[in-house]
Coordinates of C-alpha atoms (C1' of nucleotides) in Angstrom, one line a residue:
Chain E
X595 CA -7.6 5.5 15.2
X596 CA -4.1 4.3 15.8
X597 CA -1.2 5.4 13.7
X598 CA 2.4 4.3 13.8
X599 CA 4.5 7.4 14.5
X600 CA 8.1 7.3 13.3
X601 CA 8.9 10.0 15.9
X602 CA 8.1 7.7 18.8
X603 CA 8.4 4.3 16.9
X604 CA 5.1 3.1 18.1
X605 CA 1.4 3.1 17.4
X606 CA -0.3 6.0 19.0
X607 CA -3.9 7.1 19.2
X608 CA -4.4 9.8 16.6
X609 CA -6.5 12.9 17.4
X610 CA -6.3 16.0 15.1
X611 CA -4.7 19.1 16.6
X612 CA -7.7 21.2 15.7
X613 CA -11.1 19.6 16.2
X614 CA -12.2 17.8 13.1
X615 CA -9.5 19.1 10.7
X616 CA -6.6 16.9 9.7
X617 CA -3.6 18.4 8.0
X618 CA -1.4 16.2 5.9
X619 CA 1.8 17.0 4.0
X620 CA 3.3 14.3 1.9
X621 CA 6.6 14.7 0.1
X622 CA 6.0 14.5 -3.6
X623 CA 8.2 13.7 -6.5
X624 CA 11.1 15.5 -8.0
X625 CA 9.7 16.2 -11.4
X626 CA 12.7 15.3 -13.6
X627 CA 11.3 12.0 -15.0
X628 CA 8.3 9.7 -15.0
X629 CA 7.7 8.3 -11.6
X630 CA 8.3 4.6 -10.8
X631 CA 6.4 2.0 -9.1
X632 CA 8.1 2.7 -5.8
X633 CA 7.0 6.3 -5.9
X634 CA 3.5 5.1 -6.8
X635 CA 3.4 3.2 -3.6
X636 CA 3.8 6.3 -1.5
X637 CA 1.2 8.3 -3.5
X638 CA -1.3 5.4 -3.3
X639 CA -0.7 5.0 0.4
X640 CA -1.3 8.6 1.3
X641 CA -4.3 8.6 -1.1
X642 CA -5.8 5.8 1.0
X643 CA -5.0 7.6 4.2
X644 CA -6.7 10.6 3.0
X645 CA -9.7 8.8 1.7
X646 CA -10.1 6.9 5.0
X647 CA -9.9 10.1 7.1
X648 CA -12.6 11.6 4.8
X649 CA -14.7 8.4 5.1
X650 CA -14.5 8.8 8.9
X651 CA -15.9 12.3 8.6
X652 CA -12.7 14.3 9.0
X653 CA -12.1 17.5 7.1
X654 CA -8.8 16.8 5.5
X655 CA -6.4 19.3 4.0
X656 CA -3.9 17.4 2.0
X657 CA -0.8 19.0 0.4
X658 CA 1.8 17.3 -1.8
X659 CA 4.6 19.2 -3.3
X660 CA 6.6 19.1 -6.5
X661 CA 10.3 19.5 -6.1
X662 CA 11.1 21.4 -9.3
X663 CA 14.6 22.8 -8.5
X664 CA 17.5 20.7 -7.5
X665 CA 20.7 19.0 -8.8
X666 CA 18.8 16.3 -10.7
X667 CA 16.5 18.8 -12.3
X668 CA 19.4 20.9 -13.5
X669 CA 21.3 17.9 -14.8
X670 CA 18.4 16.5 -16.7
X671 CA 17.4 19.9 -18.1
X672 CA 20.9 20.4 -19.4
X673 CA 20.9 16.9 -21.0
X674 CA 17.6 17.6 -22.7
X675 CA 18.6 21.1 -23.7
X676 CA 15.6 22.7 -22.1
X677 CA 15.1 25.0 -19.1
X678 CA 14.5 23.6 -15.6
X679 CA 11.1 25.3 -15.7
X680 CA 10.2 23.5 -19.0
X681 CA 11.3 20.2 -17.5
X682 CA 9.2 20.7 -14.4
X683 CA 6.2 21.7 -16.4
X684 CA 6.4 18.7 -18.5
X685 CA 6.8 16.1 -15.8
X686 CA 4.2 17.6 -13.6
X687 CA 1.9 17.0 -16.5
X688 CA 3.1 13.5 -16.8
X689 CA 2.7 13.0 -13.1
X690 CA -0.9 13.8 -13.3
X691 CA -1.5 11.5 -16.2
X692 CA -0.2 8.5 -14.2
X693 CA -1.6 9.6 -10.8
X694 CA -5.0 10.1 -12.3
X695 CA -4.8 6.7 -14.0
X696 CA -4.0 5.2 -10.6
X697 CA -7.1 6.9 -9.2
X698 CA -4.9 8.9 -6.8
X699 CA -7.0 12.0 -6.0
X700 CA -5.3 15.3 -6.6
X701 CA -4.1 17.1 -3.5
X702 CA -5.9 20.2 -2.3
X703 CA -2.7 22.0 -3.0
X704 CA 0.3 20.9 -5.1
X705 CA 2.8 23.6 -4.4
X706 CA 6.0 24.0 -6.4
X707 CA 9.2 24.9 -4.8
X708 CA 10.0 27.6 -7.4
X709 CA 6.7 29.3 -6.7
X710 CA 7.9 29.8 -3.1
X711 CA 11.3 31.4 -3.4
X712 CA 10.3 34.6 -1.6
X713 CA 8.8 32.6 1.3
X714 CA 12.0 30.5 1.4
X715 CA 14.2 33.5 1.6
X716 CA 12.1 35.0 4.4
X717 CA 12.3 31.7 6.3
X718 CA 16.1 31.5 5.9
X719 CA 16.3 35.1 7.2
X720 CA 14.5 34.1 10.3
X721 CA 16.9 31.2 10.9
X722 CA 19.9 33.5 10.5
X723 CA 18.4 36.0 12.8
X724 CA 17.8 33.4 15.4
X725 CA 21.4 32.2 15.1
X726 CA 20.6 28.8 13.6
X727 CA 22.1 29.5 10.2
X728 CA 25.2 31.2 8.9
X729 CA 26.4 32.6 5.6
X730 CA 29.6 31.6 3.8
X731 CA 30.4 33.1 0.4
X732 CA 26.8 33.2 -0.8
X733 CA 25.8 29.8 0.7
X734 CA 23.7 29.6 3.7
X735 CA 24.0 26.6 6.1
X736 CA 21.9 25.3 9.0
X737 CA 24.0 24.7 12.1
X738 CA 22.6 21.4 13.1
X739 CA 24.4 21.3 16.4
X740 CA 22.5 24.3 17.6
X741 CA 19.3 22.4 17.4
X742 CA 19.4 20.3 20.5
X743 CA 17.2 17.4 19.5
X744 CA 18.8 17.0 16.0
X745 CA 18.7 13.3 15.2
X746 CA 15.5 12.5 17.1
X747 CA 13.6 11.2 14.1
X748 CA 16.2 8.9 12.7
X749 CA 17.6 7.8 16.1
X750 CA 21.1 9.0 15.3
X751 CA 23.3 10.9 17.7
X752 CA 25.6 13.6 16.5
X753 CA 28.8 11.8 16.8
X754 CA 27.6 8.9 14.7
X755 CA 26.2 11.2 12.1
X756 CA 29.5 13.1 12.0
X757 CA 31.4 9.9 11.5
X758 CA 29.4 9.2 8.4
X759 CA 28.9 12.7 7.1
X760 CA 30.6 13.8 4.0
X761 CA 31.4 17.2 2.7
X762 CA 31.0 17.6 -1.0
X763 CA 33.7 19.4 -2.8
X764 CA 33.0 23.1 -2.8
X765 CA 30.9 23.1 0.3
X766 CA 31.9 25.4 3.0
X767 CA 30.2 24.0 6.1
X768 CA 31.6 24.7 9.5
X769 CA 30.5 21.3 10.6
X770 CA 30.1 18.2 8.5
X771 CA 26.5 17.6 9.7
X772 CA 25.3 21.0 8.7
X773 CA 23.2 21.2 5.6
X774 CA 22.6 23.8 2.9
X775 CA 19.6 26.1 3.1
X776 CA 20.7 28.2 0.1
X777 CA 23.2 27.5 -2.5
X778 CA 25.2 30.2 -4.3
X779 CA 24.8 30.2 -8.0
X780 CA 27.1 28.2 -10.1
X781 CA 27.6 28.8 -13.8
X782 CA 24.8 27.5 -16.0
X783 CA 22.3 27.1 -13.1
X784 CA 19.0 28.9 -12.7
X785 CA 19.1 31.3 -9.8
X786 CA 17.1 33.9 -7.9
X787 CA 18.3 37.1 -6.2
X788 CA 18.6 36.9 -2.4
X789 CA 20.2 38.9 0.4
X790 CA 23.2 36.5 0.1
X791 CA 23.5 36.9 -3.7
X792 CA 22.2 34.9 -6.6
X793 CA 21.4 31.4 -5.8
X794 CA 18.8 28.7 -5.3
X795 CA 17.2 26.9 -2.3
X796 CA 18.5 23.7 -0.8
X797 CA 16.3 20.7 -0.9
X798 CA 15.0 20.4 2.6
X799 CA 13.9 24.0 3.1
X800 CA 11.2 23.9 0.5
X801 CA 9.1 21.4 2.4
X802 CA 9.3 23.2 5.7
X803 CA 8.3 26.5 4.1
X804 CA 5.5 25.1 2.0
X805 CA 4.1 22.9 4.7
X806 CA 4.0 25.8 7.2
X807 CA 2.6 28.2 4.7
X808 CA -0.2 26.0 3.5
X809 CA -1.0 24.0 6.7
X810 CA 0.3 26.0 9.6
X811 CA 3.3 25.8 12.0
X812 CA 2.2 22.4 13.4
X813 CA 0.8 19.9 11.0
X814 CA -0.9 16.6 12.0
X815 CA 0.8 14.2 9.7
X816 CA 3.9 14.4 7.6
X817 CA 5.2 11.6 5.5
X818 CA 6.8 10.1 2.5
X819 CA 9.1 7.4 1.5
X820 CA 11.3 5.7 4.1
X821 CA 14.5 7.0 2.6
X822 CA 13.3 10.5 3.5
X823 CA 13.6 9.9 7.2
X824 CA 17.2 10.9 7.1
X825 CA 18.3 13.4 6.2
X826 CA 15.2 15.1 4.6
X827 CA 12.7 14.9 7.4
X828 CA 15.3 15.2 10.1
X829 CA 16.4 18.4 8.6
X830 CA 12.8 19.7 8.0
X831 CA 12.1 19.2 11.7
X832 CA 15.3 21.0 12.7
X833 CA 14.7 24.0 10.4
X834 CA 11.0 24.3 11.1
X835 CA 11.1 23.9 14.9
X836 CA 14.2 26.2 15.1
X837 CA 12.2 28.9 13.2
X838 CA 8.8 28.6 14.9
X839 CA 9.6 27.1 18.3
X840 CA 6.7 24.7 17.8
X841 CA 6.5 21.0 17.0
X842 CA 6.6 20.7 13.2
X843 CA 4.6 17.5 12.7
X844 CA 2.8 15.5 15.3
X845 CA 2.9 12.3 13.4
X846 CA 5.4 11.1 10.8
X847 CA 4.3 8.3 8.6
X848 CA 6.8 6.4 6.4
X849 CA 5.9 3.9 3.8
X850 CA 7.8 0.6 3.3
X851 CA 10.1 0.0 0.4
X852 CA 9.0 -1.4 -2.9
X853 CA 11.7 -3.9 -3.8
X854 CA 12.7 -5.7 -6.9
X855 CA 14.3 -9.1 -6.3
X856 CA 14.4 -8.0 -2.6
X857 CA 16.4 -4.9 -3.3
X858 CA 15.2 -1.4 -3.1
X859 CA 13.9 -0.1 -6.3
X860 CA 15.6 3.1 -7.1
X861 CA 16.6 5.3 -10.0
X862 CA 20.2 5.1 -9.1
X863 CA 20.3 1.3 -9.0
X864 CA 18.4 1.3 -12.3
X865 CA 16.2 -1.6 -11.2
X866 CA 12.9 0.2 -11.6
X867 CA 9.7 0.1 -13.6
X868 CA 8.0 3.3 -14.3
X869 CA 4.2 3.3 -13.8
X870 CA 3.9 4.3 -17.4
X871 CA 5.4 1.1 -18.6
X872 CA 3.4 -1.1 -16.2
X873 CA 0.2 0.5 -17.3
X874 CA 0.9 -0.7 -20.9
X875 CA 0.6 -4.3 -19.6
X876 CA -1.9 -4.0 -16.7
X877 CA -4.9 -2.1 -15.6
X878 CA -3.9 0.6 -13.1
X879 CA -6.2 -0.8 -10.5
X880 CA -4.3 -4.0 -10.5
X881 CA -1.2 -2.1 -9.4
X882 CA -3.2 -0.3 -6.8
X883 CA -4.6 -3.6 -5.5
X884 CA -1.1 -5.0 -5.2
X885 CA 0.0 -2.0 -3.2
X886 CA -2.9 -2.0 -0.8
X887 CA -3.0 -5.7 -0.3
X888 CA -0.1 -5.6 2.2
X889 CA 0.4 -3.2 5.1
X890 CA 1.9 0.1 4.1
X891 CA 4.9 -0.3 6.3
X892 CA 5.9 -3.8 5.1
X893 CA 8.2 -4.2 2.2
X894 CA 6.7 -5.3 -1.1
X895 CA 8.8 -7.4 -3.4
X896 CA 7.4 -6.3 -6.7
X897 CA 7.1 -8.7 -9.6
X898 CA 5.0 -9.5 -12.6
X899 CA 3.9 -12.7 -10.9
X900 CA 2.5 -10.6 -8.0
X901 CA 0.8 -8.4 -10.6
X902 CA -0.9 -11.5 -12.1
X903 CA -2.0 -12.7 -8.7
X904 CA -3.4 -9.3 -7.9
X905 CA -5.2 -9.2 -11.3
X906 CA -7.0 -12.4 -10.5
X907 CA -7.9 -11.4 -7.0
X908 CA -9.3 -8.1 -8.2
X909 CA -11.3 -10.0 -10.8
X910 CA -13.1 -12.0 -8.1
X911 CA -14.3 -8.7 -6.6
X912 CA -15.4 -7.3 -9.9
X913 CA -17.2 -10.5 -10.9
X914 CA -19.2 -10.3 -7.8
X915 CA -20.0 -6.7 -8.3
X916 CA -21.3 -7.4 -11.8
X917 CA -23.3 -10.3 -10.4
X918 CA -24.9 -7.9 -7.9
X919 CA -25.6 -5.5 -10.7
X920 CA -27.3 -8.2 -12.7
X921 CA -29.3 -9.5 -9.7
X922 CA -30.5 -6.0 -9.0
X923 CA -32.3 -6.1 -12.3
X924 CA -34.0 -9.5 -12.0
X925 CA -34.7 -9.9 -8.3
X926 CA -38.2 -9.3 -6.9
X927 CA -39.0 -6.1 -5.0
X928 CA -40.3 -7.3 -1.7
X929 CA -39.6 -6.9 2.0
X930 CA -36.6 -8.7 3.5
X931 CA -37.3 -12.1 5.0
X932 CA -35.7 -13.3 8.2
X933 CA -32.7 -15.0 6.5
X934 CA -32.0 -11.8 4.5
X935 CA -32.1 -9.8 7.7
X936 CA -29.6 -12.1 9.2
X937 CA -27.5 -11.9 6.1
X938 CA -27.4 -8.2 6.2
X939 CA -26.4 -8.3 9.8
X940 CA -23.4 -10.4 8.9
X941 CA -22.5 -8.0 6.2
X942 CA -22.6 -5.1 8.6
X943 CA -20.2 -7.2 10.8
X944 CA -17.9 -7.4 7.9
X945 CA -18.1 -3.7 7.5
X946 CA -17.1 -3.3 11.1
X947 CA -14.2 -5.7 10.5
X948 CA -13.2 -3.4 7.6
X949 CA -13.3 -0.4 9.8
X950 CA -11.5 -2.0 12.7
X951 CA -8.7 -3.0 10.5
X952 CA -8.4 0.5 8.9
X953 CA -8.5 2.1 12.4
X954 CA -5.5 0.0 13.3
X955 CA -2.8 1.9 11.5
X956 CA -4.5 1.5 8.1
X957 CA -4.4 -2.3 8.0
X958 CA -5.6 -2.4 4.4
X959 CA -4.7 -6.1 4.1
X960 CA -7.2 -6.9 6.8
X961 CA -9.7 -4.5 5.3
X962 CA -9.5 -6.3 2.0
X963 CA -10.1 -9.6 3.7
X964 CA -13.3 -8.2 5.0
X965 CA -14.2 -7.2 1.5
X966 CA -13.7 -10.8 0.3
X967 CA -15.7 -12.1 3.2
X968 CA -18.5 -9.9 2.1
X969 CA -18.3 -11.2 -1.4
X970 CA -18.4 -14.8 -0.3
X971 CA -21.3 -14.1 1.9
X972 CA -23.1 -12.6 -1.1
X973 CA -22.2 -15.5 -3.4
X974 CA -23.5 -18.1 -0.9
X975 CA -26.7 -16.4 0.2
X976 CA -28.1 -14.3 -2.5
X977 CA -29.6 -15.4 -5.8
X978 CA -32.4 -14.5 -8.3
X979 CA -35.1 -15.1 -5.7
X980 CA -33.6 -12.7 -3.1
X981 CA -35.1 -9.5 -2.1
X982 CA -33.8 -6.7 -4.3
X983 CA -33.2 -4.6 -1.3
X984 CA -30.6 -7.1 0.0
X985 CA -28.8 -7.1 -3.3
X986 CA -28.8 -3.3 -3.5
X987 CA -27.5 -2.9 0.0
X988 CA -24.7 -5.3 -0.6
X989 CA -23.7 -3.6 -3.7
X990 CA -23.7 -0.2 -2.1
X991 CA -21.7 -1.5 0.8
X992 CA -19.0 -3.1 -1.4
X993 CA -18.8 0.0 -3.5
X994 CA -18.6 2.2 -0.4
X995 CA -15.8 0.3 1.2
X996 CA -13.9 -0.4 -2.0
X997 CA -14.0 3.3 -2.7
X998 CA -12.2 3.9 0.5
X999 CA -9.3 1.9 -0.9
X1000 CA -9.7 3.6 -4.3
X1001 CA -11.1 0.5 -6.0
X1002 CA -13.9 0.0 -8.5
X1003 CA -13.3 3.2 -10.4
X1004 CA -13.9 1.2 -13.5
X1005 CA -17.1 -0.4 -12.3
X1006 CA -20.0 0.7 -14.4
X1007 CA -23.1 -1.3 -15.4
X1008 CA -22.4 -2.5 -18.9
X1009 CA -24.4 -0.8 -21.5
X1010 CA -25.1 -2.9 -24.5
X1011 CA -25.7 -1.5 -27.9
X1012 CA -28.6 -3.0 -29.9
X1013 CA -26.5 -5.2 -32.0
X1014 CA -25.0 -7.0 -29.0
X1015 CA -28.4 -7.3 -27.4
X1016 CA -29.8 -8.8 -30.6
X1017 CA -26.9 -11.4 -30.7
X1018 CA -27.6 -12.4 -27.1
X1019 CA -31.3 -12.9 -27.9
X1020 CA -30.3 -14.9 -31.0
X1021 CA -28.1 -17.1 -28.9
X1022 CA -30.8 -17.7 -26.3
X1023 CA -33.1 -18.9 -29.1
X1024 CA -30.4 -21.1 -30.5
X1025 CA -29.9 -22.6 -27.0
X1026 CA -33.6 -23.3 -26.6
X1027 CA -33.6 -25.0 -30.0
X1028 CA -30.6 -27.0 -28.7
X1029 CA -28.5 -25.6 -31.6
X1030 CA -25.4 -25.4 -29.4
X1031 CA -23.0 -25.0 -32.2
X1032 CA -24.6 -21.7 -33.2
X1033 CA -25.0 -20.6 -29.6
X1034 CA -21.3 -21.2 -28.9
X1035 CA -20.4 -19.4 -32.1
X1036 CA -22.3 -16.3 -31.0
X1037 CA -20.7 -16.4 -27.6
X1038 CA -17.3 -16.5 -29.2
X1039 CA -18.2 -13.6 -31.4
X1040 CA -19.2 -11.6 -28.4
X1041 CA -16.1 -12.6 -26.6
X1042 CA -14.0 -11.2 -29.4
X1043 CA -15.9 -7.9 -28.9
X1044 CA -15.0 -8.0 -25.3
X1045 CA -18.3 -9.1 -23.9
X1046 CA -18.2 -12.2 -21.7
X1047 CA -21.5 -14.1 -21.3
X1048 CA -22.3 -16.2 -18.3
X1049 CA -25.5 -18.4 -18.2
X1050 CA -27.0 -18.4 -14.8
X1051 CA -30.3 -19.5 -13.4
X1052 CA -31.3 -15.9 -13.4
X1053 CA -30.7 -15.5 -17.1
X1054 CA -27.7 -14.4 -19.1
X1055 CA -25.2 -12.2 -17.3
X1056 CA -22.6 -10.2 -19.2
X1057 CA -19.6 -8.2 -18.4
X1058 CA -16.7 -6.7 -20.2
X1059 CA -13.5 -8.6 -20.3
Chain H
rG906 C1' 31.3 0.9 13.0
rG907 C1' 26.2 3.2 14.6
rC908 C1' 20.8 2.9 14.0
rG909 C1' 16.6 0.2 12.2
rG910 C1' 13.4 -3.4 9.7
rC911 C1' 12.0 -8.2 8.2
rA912 C1' 11.6 -14.0 8.4
rU913 C1' 3.8 -17.2 8.7
rA914 C1' 1.5 -22.8 3.4
rG915 C1' 3.8 -23.5 -3.8
rC916 C1' 3.1 -17.7 -4.2
rC917 C1' 1.1 -13.2 -1.7
rA918 C1' -0.6 -11.8 3.1
rA919 C1' -3.3 -10.6 8.2
rG920 C1' -2.8 -12.1 13.1
rU921 C1' 1.7 -9.3 18.7
rG922 C1' -0.3 -14.4 24.8
rG923 C1' -5.3 -18.8 24.3
rU924 C1' -4.1 -23.5 20.3
rA925 C1' -3.2 -20.2 12.5
rA926 C1' -8.0 -14.4 8.6
rG927 C1' -8.2 -13.5 3.4
rG928 C1' -6.5 -13.9 -1.7
rC929 C1' -3.8 -16.4 -5.9
rA930 C1' -2.3 -21.1 -7.8
rG931 C1' -3.2 -26.6 -7.4
rA932 C1' -6.3 -31.3 -6.5
rG933 C1' -11.1 -33.5 -6.0
rG934 C1' -16.4 -32.7 -6.1
rU935 C1' -21.4 -30.0 -6.9
rC936 C1' -24.0 -27.1 -10.5
rU937 C1' -24.1 -26.7 -16.1
rG938 C1' -25.7 -28.7 -23.1
rC939 C1' -20.7 -26.8 -23.0
rA940 C1' -18.2 -22.8 -21.0
rA941 C1' -17.9 -19.2 -17.3
rA942 C1' -19.0 -17.8 -12.5
rA943 C1' -20.1 -19.8 -7.9
rC944 C1' -20.2 -23.2 -3.9
rC945 C1' -18.1 -27.4 -0.9
rU946 C1' -13.7 -30.3 0.6
rC947 C1' -8.2 -30.8 0.8
rU948 C1' -2.9 -28.4 1.5
rA949 C1' 1.1 -24.6 7.6
rU950 C1' 2.1 -25.9 14.3
rC951 C1' 4.4 -19.8 12.0
rC952 C1' 13.6 -19.6 10.3
rC953 C1' 16.5 -22.3 14.4
rC954 C1' 17.7 -23.0 19.8
rA955 C1' 16.8 -21.9 24.9
rG956 C1' 13.7 -19.6 28.4
rU957 C1' 9.1 -17.1 30.8
rU958 C1' 3.9 -19.0 31.1
rC959 C1' -1.3 -23.4 32.6
rG960 C1' -0.8 -21.8 27.5
rA961 C1' 3.5 -18.3 22.5
rA962 C1' 3.6 -17.4 15.6
rU963 C1' 2.7 -13.7 19.3
rC964 C1' 7.0 -12.0 25.4
rU965 C1' 12.7 -12.6 26.8
rG966 C1' 17.7 -14.1 25.4
rG967 C1' 20.9 -16.3 21.8
rG968 C1' 21.7 -17.8 16.8
rU969 C1' 21.0 -17.9 11.3
rG970 C1' 19.4 -15.5 6.9
rC971 C1' 17.7 -11.2 4.0
rC972 C1' 17.1 -6.0 3.6
rG973 C1' 17.5 -0.8 4.6
rC974 C1' 19.3 4.1 6.6
rC975 C1' 23.8 6.7 8.1
rU976 C1' 25.4 9.9 0.8
rC977 C1' 21.0 12.1 -4.2
rC978 C1' 17.0 8.6 -4.0
rA979 C1' 9.8 7.6 -2.5

RNA sequence: GGCGGCAUAGCCAAGUGGUAAGGCAGAGGUCUGCAAAACCUCUAUCCCCAGUUCGAAUCUGGGUGCCGCCUCCA
């Protein structure tokens, strides 16, 4: 497998550090609000990465944190008149509602920053002891200049960073490029006791601490949104490697932006859609399809038009799946003939194409093309006279590969209640009697109930709208 | 100012040296009582210029345009 590594800025062959085990840490949301479609892209991307590793037989340990203490959390909690803890609890719950809907599997561990205050304090102590951090009036800062390779991830050198660096009012850094590990308590803020006085952790330290605690000192893959490259991941590397003396992450993966009108979607620009509101209008899988239909490092210019296109494209896949399901009931059980063996061979080639694409830095767009190739092949070659085995194998294959991308969670053979079944039979009789007015009326009635009928040579096929 | 990314048909999107995957939309056709689904056919020389090469969307140089990071942000 090849993965593009932000550290080296090129695709590299990926091998886990430890045998078959792959450790992945993805930076999760700050839980002060519903997450937006741009956030969703990152969650879905790492979900696919994880699923694919598992599909290839790796033993994956996946950690995604919740940042539940920072300036935005404090601000929002004050606005709402609730505690930071209450705010975090609430939006973690809301996170899971949306993530579950998107069929994003839950991480093996979802650590919260506030559950790791003791670990964070211990970690900061180590950095101070080793001379990488210093205390000023209850704040603790990391001395970036002491870490020789600072800037290696973002490709910045110290002088340039210094030129652009800002010092917030009240900060007491010795050097503008230093960053806070611990912030002394200000009035009205939640705080924890520490050797440096009451205070709270800085942002970057939590991820270093939680990644190392749950996955070890060197993890295989670390990633998140592209705007985390600097300063967040840069700082994580510095802290972690300063403390442990070991490489922090072997691969860094960063997802492309999700834009609106070609501009970055962000809370601060206000040009965002929450997943919650998109799900009022579209099925969650449509959003997932959209995300996965382009390469994860390319920008996506999000729009309703794109959602509509994705919806139609996904429907082609589902229609084929329901057709397979139907054929599975009516086709004869007999050995494969020569053509069907050829057909299945072609389908296995399509499977190889899927895997080759995924092996190449998770080229989901190419993988989806293989899925469509598979569907066309099925539509062309299989019908009511085909061997049932050929149908079943196709269906299993499509479900298997689609599952790697997190598709088809909604696919289930449609069960009909007796009333609907009776109506379908009535319609069939009307058609035989050439009473098409009645037949069409029944079809319309069923459509209103969400059942779509399709007349095929193999009999009536139905699916839910 | 420093660093980086992107530019492929109406729309979306693969392809990083051998003469353009796939999807959506559109047009025509086949099938069908109709509809739906499906199938077939049609629609691009890859932003521009120059260069390297037998051969470039793919490499090099120069332009143009758009975007991002350097500051909280996925």
